[in-house]
Steps between C-alpha positions, in 0.01 A plus 500: 500500500624848414578728777293814543655845417455754781265798434773746521685308227197505288462868559856545413487328164140597414551863557794626288389858558592500867658814636887490509519567880252197584689275246835584682330411846379176366838397384639566832241290674580213256868522596424474865288189456647167604517260217407148546765235488468330155733217613245422759226482242319822599293689237323831500216477727497124492584214738865388564643202335609189644823500707829381324667189584782467776762456236397801315497708827867394574604618155345822541664557832858414379607866418438609851699200654816532261705733726465262791609212274808682380603597860470130603715380213773776595510372846526143376794607264683677793461198721648268234785737433590527872479120544738462213745758630502336843573156335801661310613677827513162672735362238745802517779512744513738789803683351313565183187621655726743710650628190175568330374692795810708487465578137123524445382563863214324675229467234322180627177687566493721199687427149343813345734699744803320342381585148448856600848523650648356172318770300636794692862500344338508159312810596801659648698439185229655290497803718871525500511496120323819505768680716767703338855407471605751777261343746625137406863609556402635846319191588796280398727715722283437799420128451555304818810282509448136554671346802719191453345173608818419694835635562814280460788591732751366243389754243598773729850362558735623220653224308879520461692390180832330524778679304803289566371167329424643172765622274288756324380656821837471659634758253236754610640490860665843595658347822533188701215598731241459241485131486114529519272770359131537511284467181455883492863579540591236227255654278653846538851347448388330178357839376819671586703236318279543192534868497879467553522273196289715282680823605180650665121450460419416126253716334235221460507462876415861584120533524499878480646477153206297353254756405168426323403732218159666507215356292541784237866440455442119467232566239718737296781238507271237379357696232856604380596119517216416277563763237846365430628177350842342531715251733413594866720222639856573562790285628631570849820693513625327807718179445286183588660218703524148433644465131707772347466519129841518340695388195858383453691726269827500330797526737605848556860425407424263226709712237793473746511160651730419776572222750604713787274567788269800469553721801272788404204568279293824510253701295574842396294747699377714194584302183398143373836361574643230717842462637682166552832484689697189620827338599611516134623871564228648264203740542252455214185701393215343284195654361194329651244384246426152632593317183859561404606751748778648285829615658581860537836516643762292710762638737798283577686563819832325505574290813189628659253221563174694588357445830218745455401766230212743537342789325479848651178641598465704191637225268799714365774289683584139566706413827694183530709326774707192491539185712866576597567887430441833679451681164163625423432533141248760372383490139361826353257391232433839356870563450598139447787525750620266765614660811691294772472638865819355646475657850216667703648755737442383859402149388752246625327181354740269315217335291186688381223243412155545610337854467149655465374808314231716663169537313532868460859458362676715769692234703718198452522252787793277518496190727836473668664265740487492873138618491567833333248670262658773292268773358643676186383786274364361173612807320848553627579134628631661825448349860213662696510299796502145651268299718604206729295181579588218722638193300535479125279655250294244306291729282376861484240700320346841494143589583277610208543877604882458535479642849572178691740208464411144596800263578478142583786353714665153524353478850134503368436850608359802282608847539321805388719805451409873419681607178530873592604483860651128470349407826361151573109549524426148597644143538314171526554129451370350197260225634641147462826614317840370607670737247362705226583471126280746323266803553264703276248780530194561280472810294167604656662514836289231658706186545837393605615140402783316677645175377690267745733202463208257588293592192250710689386833353344731762285782373471801733302821491749789474329700770537218736863473424542874605273504804529158670791350681373142410278521199313196382507409132197510308568184324786245500540339147635154547509372140901475496698263712836649421646850569321787329754695300279711282191719577333730255167694497332594181434882444125455574570312834278201387774243453792415723752279319727278750783277392772287647831438314562187699239280332375458141158627400483670835316805404134593579277806428283615789171683447445820711304553712368156535854372558431174292739360248392477135457132430604499125867627562743359459404199274677210687482267207715716257772563761662778291555755780776345698680694755378886519748769609311812389140637413338803385156619370460765217379858601143413442522135580436376153809288490696296765859390471715253686875430466639150581835335538490349131535845359143547392291788559141362495215730424129474543196702370239583770184549318305666772722803446449668156813726500868431537 
């Protein structure tokens, strides 16, 4: 049966011309009316439908019961999680549980607290990232310093290093009381030895010399580099150690062969000429070309076996002495005259043999007998003064500035004299030497090399030889086993040639400043060097010459040096 429509509704629908105010009031009344529940079967003005079944009522009531079910499930999940954690805690040892409490804290009741604690550093990092660089530097300066976990008493005790039982550390001892040094003191001593060997602090070790260019300058350099083409890789100017590139040339005296011992071989200081003199009473000059070496001139001195011959500093004269004569011959190369100096006023030596010419060409030093050193004027050949040492004179040489004289005695001592005042500046014992045989100074004024009878060459720093009473050698070269009779530095102070006249093939070339011997010289298989009595380098180290007892002046071309 259809339900009846209320009268007001009929009036509403049947009277379309109802005033607007009444129509608005009717609409408000309709909104306030309670609508019947359609799900319960109620109709407009009719009786209610039959009640729904129980299952339908439960399904309709589910939305209101959902929050309660979710809370029950969460409690059940928390309970299971707690039970699992307790089961795991029972299996862990007590030490592990204690460590977890120290690291993570006591989070048995609330695991979310742990998660919140772990998120805090991330938030702080994000906040710190927004800070300025100045604030970051300020924070870094005031960071709390961590305390050590434990303190070891042995760390505070300064460890001592034994200096006596090590042959390398033993050389660094300044006195007998320094049988033990701390690590800090040993480090300082090693630093001093290094600076002593290098002649000061190297440029690459000084931090203030390394200046970084600005960004603008570096960009300009890069632009300039990219705008040009060419070979940007250049060879090093310093001589490398290890292997010396060299070539065996024609003998210097090939056009005037002899069987007599070569006593002197020397390159001319200004011309591409080499002089060869020996016990055959002749002084010969040869043009150096490395191929034929043509002879220029030979000077024969009758009954005058030459002990030593040498160019003057300017290369205009040749001085020669004999093995058994007191005459000093002077050959004037410009005038072509041979001038004998029979007697030097004030000089009472019966035989004049060994002598040295100062690098500046002002003085002539003659090694006399009974420990006397006689200083003569190179221009007038007159005696200026004499110096006396204890024992006999084994060898002598001038310093590179011609202001000092170094003399090695037969007692193993080295004397340093001042040329102008002729006073002894210092005197020290050559370490490990019973008696000296040879001495040489480098042209850059850095090294002094002393050769002894036992085959050891001690290389000293010149400053230490002047200032210390017991200087220690920078390096002891022990590659020879017989007495060192010849020592020669090359002009660039990169090579030291050492030789012994008492053993065949006993010649070595030492690289400086590494103090290592070149491994490819001499070639042992060829055995063509024999006994060496004299050596010399050309003015720019392009050639190296040796004179042996067979009358041959061997000559080698050093490829590292481009000039003569």
